[in-house]
């Protein structure tokens, strides 16, 4: 079952603009991760944010997490054509004590950056 | 460090056959997970291995199995292939309770 749901499903912007993608989830999490995927290739890890964190930055990426609303957002600033890809959020549920760990993915946001 | 590697990158099989996919994790990573990606179901967790033991399993039939070797390399096997098994199979490794790093995937086509 899908734990995370991204919004919007598709986003088209001009190069240089900012892109914001949102993710909502249903149950308590240990951490939330954002990934990028180009044309059916492997997933590239972008950022991990833990449940006790509210905001993280990495280069042009900014991720926020609101555990009270069970939501996260990914902001890409000054977008480039090379940012064109699908973006997924994935949650890791609260640590069960058995060491189990699985990512539960949303369906992703397809971002198109027009040169 | 070298990233996660998967072999083969592409496979074409026919219904009823079986297939074995291989994954080498990042050096030092003892946890390996497998995911299936299809257009209809998206990315779904198959199973996770740690120190040669399956620690967690997703909601897939018993035709899907895996194993992990003492060097942390992992294989997954799908027996009696069905058309619906056509997918991108992704392997990921991690260290501790941190981010997972994915390999490039194996694209399996079942005819």
Tab-separated table of C-alpha atoms in Angstrom:
chain	number	residue	atom	x	y	z
A	1	UNK	CA	0.000	0.000	0.000
A	2	UNK	CA	1.146	3.547	-0.625
A	3	UNK	CA	2.087	5.385	2.541
A	4	UNK	CA	3.121	8.587	0.850
A	5	UNK	CA	1.158	10.542	-1.693
A	6	UNK	CA	2.862	13.230	-3.725
A	7	UNK	CA	1.161	16.299	-5.016
A	8	UNK	CA	1.018	17.392	-7.758
A	9	UNK	CA	1.305	14.301	-9.953
A	10	UNK	CA	2.889	16.399	-12.682
A	11	UNK	CA	4.508	19.822	-12.710
A	12	UNK	CA	5.823	21.835	-15.629
A	13	UNK	CA	7.889	24.973	-15.048
A	14	UNK	CA	10.340	27.236	-16.846
A	15	UNK	CA	14.038	27.018	-16.196
A	16	UNK	CA	15.023	29.303	-13.339
A	17	UNK	CA	11.707	28.990	-11.529
A	18	UNK	CA	11.251	27.197	-8.231
A	19	UNK	CA	9.499	23.833	-8.015
A	20	UNK	CA	7.609	22.673	-4.957
A	21	UNK	CA	6.398	19.141	-4.440
A	22	UNK	CA	4.383	17.926	-1.496
A	23	UNK	CA	4.088	14.566	0.180
A	24	UNK	CA	1.531	13.355	2.692
A	25	UNK	CA	1.714	10.154	4.683
A	26	UNK	CA	-0.531	8.259	7.030
A	27	UNK	CA	1.324	6.758	9.983
A	28	UNK	CA	4.134	7.725	12.330
A	29	UNK	CA	7.537	7.676	10.745
A	30	UNK	CA	11.155	7.368	11.747
A	31	UNK	CA	12.348	9.319	8.735
A	32	UNK	CA	11.270	10.510	5.322
A	33	UNK	CA	13.446	10.469	2.239
A	34	UNK	CA	13.235	12.097	-1.145
A	35	UNK	CA	14.506	10.421	-4.287
A	36	UNK	CA	14.865	11.394	-7.927
A	37	UNK	CA	14.472	9.042	-10.872
A	38	UNK	CA	15.360	9.786	-14.457
A	39	UNK	CA	13.402	7.906	-17.143
A	40	UNK	CA	12.991	4.534	-15.424
A	41	UNK	CA	16.546	4.355	-14.177
A	42	UNK	CA	17.704	3.810	-10.621
A	43	UNK	CA	16.695	6.061	-7.766
A	44	UNK	CA	19.058	8.801	-6.666
A	45	UNK	CA	18.898	9.693	-2.987
A	46	UNK	CA	18.380	13.419	-2.376
A	47	UNK	CA	17.691	14.093	1.300
A	48	UNK	CA	16.758	12.217	4.461
A	49	UNK	CA	14.889	14.098	7.170
A	50	UNK	CA	14.247	12.501	10.538
A	51	UNK	CA	11.026	12.811	12.499
A	52	UNK	CA	12.623	15.190	15.016
A	53	UNK	CA	13.816	17.568	12.298
A	54	UNK	CA	11.770	20.302	10.663
A	55	UNK	CA	13.909	21.447	7.779
A	56	UNK	CA	17.004	20.362	5.848
A	57	UNK	CA	18.955	21.879	3.012
A	58	UNK	CA	21.216	20.404	0.391
A	59	UNK	CA	22.429	22.715	-2.342
A	60	UNK	CA	19.348	23.958	-4.220
A	61	UNK	CA	17.093	21.544	-2.329
A	62	UNK	CA	15.092	22.364	0.761
A	63	UNK	CA	12.944	19.808	2.541
A	64	UNK	CA	10.486	20.501	5.315
A	65	UNK	CA	8.685	18.066	7.549
A	66	UNK	CA	5.534	18.690	9.572
A	67	UNK	CA	4.814	15.588	11.637
A	68	UNK	CA	1.621	17.081	13.087
A	69	UNK	CA	0.184	17.323	9.582
A	70	UNK	CA	2.006	14.213	8.359
A	71	UNK	CA	3.372	16.081	5.402
A	72	UNK	CA	6.639	17.050	3.789
A	73	UNK	CA	7.629	19.335	0.955
A	74	UNK	CA	10.575	19.417	-1.418
A	75	UNK	CA	11.588	22.758	-2.888
A	76	UNK	CA	14.011	22.952	-5.792
A	77	UNK	CA	15.205	26.484	-6.323
A	78	UNK	CA	16.440	27.975	-9.599
A	79	UNK	CA	15.467	24.840	-11.515
A	80	UNK	CA	17.456	23.592	-14.497
A	81	UNK	CA	16.529	21.412	-17.441
A	82	UNK	CA	18.632	18.664	-15.849
A	83	UNK	CA	16.195	18.595	-12.910
A	84	UNK	CA	13.591	17.045	-15.203
A	85	UNK	CA	12.756	13.743	-13.529
A	86	UNK	CA	10.271	11.986	-11.292
A	87	UNK	CA	10.538	12.759	-7.603
A	88	UNK	CA	9.422	10.344	-4.908
A	89	UNK	CA	8.994	10.647	-1.217
A	90	UNK	CA	9.471	7.515	0.854
A	91	UNK	CA	8.821	6.924	4.497
A	92	UNK	CA	10.428	4.619	6.996
A	93	UNK	CA	7.971	3.685	9.696
A	94	UNK	CA	8.717	4.068	13.358
A	95	UNK	CA	11.481	1.720	14.361
A	96	UNK	CA	9.884	-1.544	15.430
A	97	UNK	CA	12.776	-2.772	17.522
A	98	UNK	CA	13.338	-5.742	15.264
A	99	UNK	CA	15.630	-3.803	13.018
A	100	UNK	CA	13.151	-3.955	10.195
A	101	UNK	CA	13.309	-1.144	7.704
A	102	UNK	CA	11.364	-0.677	4.523
A	103	UNK	CA	10.731	2.329	2.365
A	104	UNK	CA	7.130	2.939	1.438
A	105	UNK	CA	6.933	5.105	-1.655
A	106	UNK	CA	4.379	7.462	-3.044
A	107	UNK	CA	3.525	7.496	-6.741
A	108	UNK	CA	5.799	10.413	-7.437
A	109	UNK	CA	5.695	13.839	-9.039
A	110	UNK	CA	6.811	14.131	-12.641
A	111	UNK	CA	8.712	17.396	-13.003
A	112	UNK	CA	9.397	18.920	-16.401
A	113	UNK	CA	11.719	21.915	-16.561
A	114	UNK	CA	11.453	23.728	-19.866
A	115	UNK	CA	14.632	25.430	-21.107
B	1	UNK	CA	33.230	3.948	-2.828
B	2	UNK	CA	31.576	2.131	-5.667
B	3	UNK	CA	27.808	2.301	-5.709
B	4	UNK	CA	25.275	-0.495	-5.682
B	5	UNK	CA	25.633	-2.668	-8.751
B	6	UNK	CA	23.041	-4.924	-10.299
B	7	UNK	CA	23.334	-7.566	-12.957
B	8	UNK	CA	22.077	-8.104	-15.509
B	9	UNK	CA	20.691	-4.729	-16.530
B	10	UNK	CA	18.160	-6.195	-18.942
B	11	UNK	CA	16.485	-9.578	-19.177
B	12	UNK	CA	13.882	-11.062	-21.461
B	13	UNK	CA	12.183	-14.252	-20.355
B	14	UNK	CA	9.071	-16.182	-21.288
B	15	UNK	CA	6.182	-17.152	-19.054
B	16	UNK	CA	6.871	-20.112	-16.834
B	17	UNK	CA	10.624	-19.607	-16.740
B	18	UNK	CA	12.543	-18.565	-13.683
B	19	UNK	CA	15.051	-15.770	-13.281
B	20	UNK	CA	17.818	-14.811	-10.859
B	21	UNK	CA	18.921	-11.238	-10.355
B	22	UNK	CA	22.089	-10.215	-8.576
B	23	UNK	CA	23.010	-7.243	-6.413
B	24	UNK	CA	26.295	-6.108	-4.894
B	25	UNK	CA	25.851	-3.526	-2.135
B	26	UNK	CA	28.102	-0.636	-1.283
B	27	UNK	CA	31.173	-1.861	0.557
B	28	UNK	CA	30.457	-2.029	4.281
B	29	UNK	CA	26.693	-2.070	3.897
B	30	UNK	CA	25.193	-5.190	5.412
B	31	UNK	CA	21.551	-4.519	4.649
B	32	UNK	CA	20.181	-5.177	1.171
B	33	UNK	CA	16.603	-4.570	0.102
B	34	UNK	CA	14.749	-5.307	-3.100
B	35	UNK	CA	11.938	-3.310	-4.687
B	36	UNK	CA	9.723	-3.816	-7.709
B	37	UNK	CA	8.624	-0.890	-9.836
B	38	UNK	CA	5.751	-1.123	-12.297
B	39	UNK	CA	3.678	1.604	-13.970
B	40	UNK	CA	0.527	0.364	-12.270
B	41	UNK	CA	1.681	-0.396	-8.728
B	42	UNK	CA	4.613	1.968	-8.449
B	43	UNK	CA	7.506	1.124	-6.166
B	44	UNK	CA	6.833	-1.783	-3.852
B	45	UNK	CA	9.021	-3.383	-1.221
B	46	UNK	CA	9.902	-7.024	-1.806
B	47	UNK	CA	12.215	-8.017	1.041
B	48	UNK	CA	15.203	-7.026	3.107
B	49	UNK	CA	18.232	-9.057	4.103
B	50	UNK	CA	20.726	-8.395	6.854
B	51	UNK	CA	23.615	-10.690	7.734
B	52	UNK	CA	22.246	-13.434	5.482
B	53	UNK	CA	18.821	-13.377	7.189
B	54	UNK	CA	15.580	-12.163	5.712
B	55	UNK	CA	14.376	-9.547	8.129
B	56	UNK	CA	11.310	-8.204	6.420
B	57	UNK	CA	9.103	-9.233	3.523
B	58	UNK	CA	6.552	-7.374	1.445
B	59	UNK	CA	3.247	-8.615	0.150
B	60	UNK	CA	4.425	-10.758	-2.735
B	61	UNK	CA	3.729	-14.408	-3.545
B	62	UNK	CA	6.143	-17.155	-2.631
B	63	UNK	CA	7.424	-17.228	-6.206
B	64	UNK	CA	9.580	-14.306	-5.185
B	65	UNK	CA	12.497	-15.305	-3.014
B	66	UNK	CA	15.921	-14.060	-2.166
B	67	UNK	CA	19.061	-14.741	-0.295
B	68	UNK	CA	22.142	-12.978	0.941
B	69	UNK	CA	25.671	-14.273	1.052
B	70	UNK	CA	28.336	-13.777	3.683
B	71	UNK	CA	29.907	-10.972	1.628
B	72	UNK	CA	26.509	-9.165	1.705
B	73	UNK	CA	25.883	-9.732	-1.994
B	74	UNK	CA	22.273	-10.677	-2.618
B	75	UNK	CA	20.239	-12.492	-5.216
B	76	UNK	CA	16.544	-12.560	-5.838
B	77	UNK	CA	14.754	-15.292	-7.704
B	78	UNK	CA	11.382	-15.308	-9.386
B	79	UNK	CA	10.028	-18.691	-10.365
B	80	UNK	CA	7.234	-19.520	-12.789
B	81	UNK	CA	7.292	-16.085	-14.353
B	82	UNK	CA	4.048	-14.347	-15.213
B	83	UNK	CA	3.444	-11.464	-17.595
B	84	UNK	CA	2.746	-9.235	-14.602
B	85	UNK	CA	6.254	-9.784	-13.283
B	86	UNK	CA	7.581	-7.497	-16.002
B	87	UNK	CA	9.080	-4.643	-14.046
B	88	UNK	CA	12.155	-2.742	-13.019
B	89	UNK	CA	13.724	-4.533	-10.053
B	90	UNK	CA	15.753	-2.305	-7.810
B	91	UNK	CA	18.238	-3.272	-5.157
B	92	UNK	CA	19.278	-0.935	-2.369
B	93	UNK	CA	21.787	-1.064	0.448
B	94	UNK	CA	22.195	0.910	3.622
B	95	UNK	CA	24.264	1.202	6.749
B	96	UNK	CA	22.458	1.571	10.027
B	97	UNK	CA	19.150	3.350	10.155
B	98	UNK	CA	20.087	5.738	7.384
B	99	UNK	CA	19.363	6.423	3.775
B	100	UNK	CA	19.170	3.645	1.245
B	101	UNK	CA	21.236	3.829	-1.899
B	102	UNK	CA	19.822	2.236	-4.993
B	103	UNK	CA	21.401	0.433	-7.886
B	104	UNK	CA	20.524	1.111	-11.545
B	105	UNK	CA	17.981	-1.715	-11.601
B	106	UNK	CA	17.322	-4.769	-13.733
B	107	UNK	CA	14.639	-4.368	-16.367
B	108	UNK	CA	12.798	-7.698	-16.664
B	109	UNK	CA	10.462	-8.312	-19.570
B	110	UNK	CA	8.292	-11.418	-19.533
B	111	UNK	CA	6.861	-12.478	-22.886
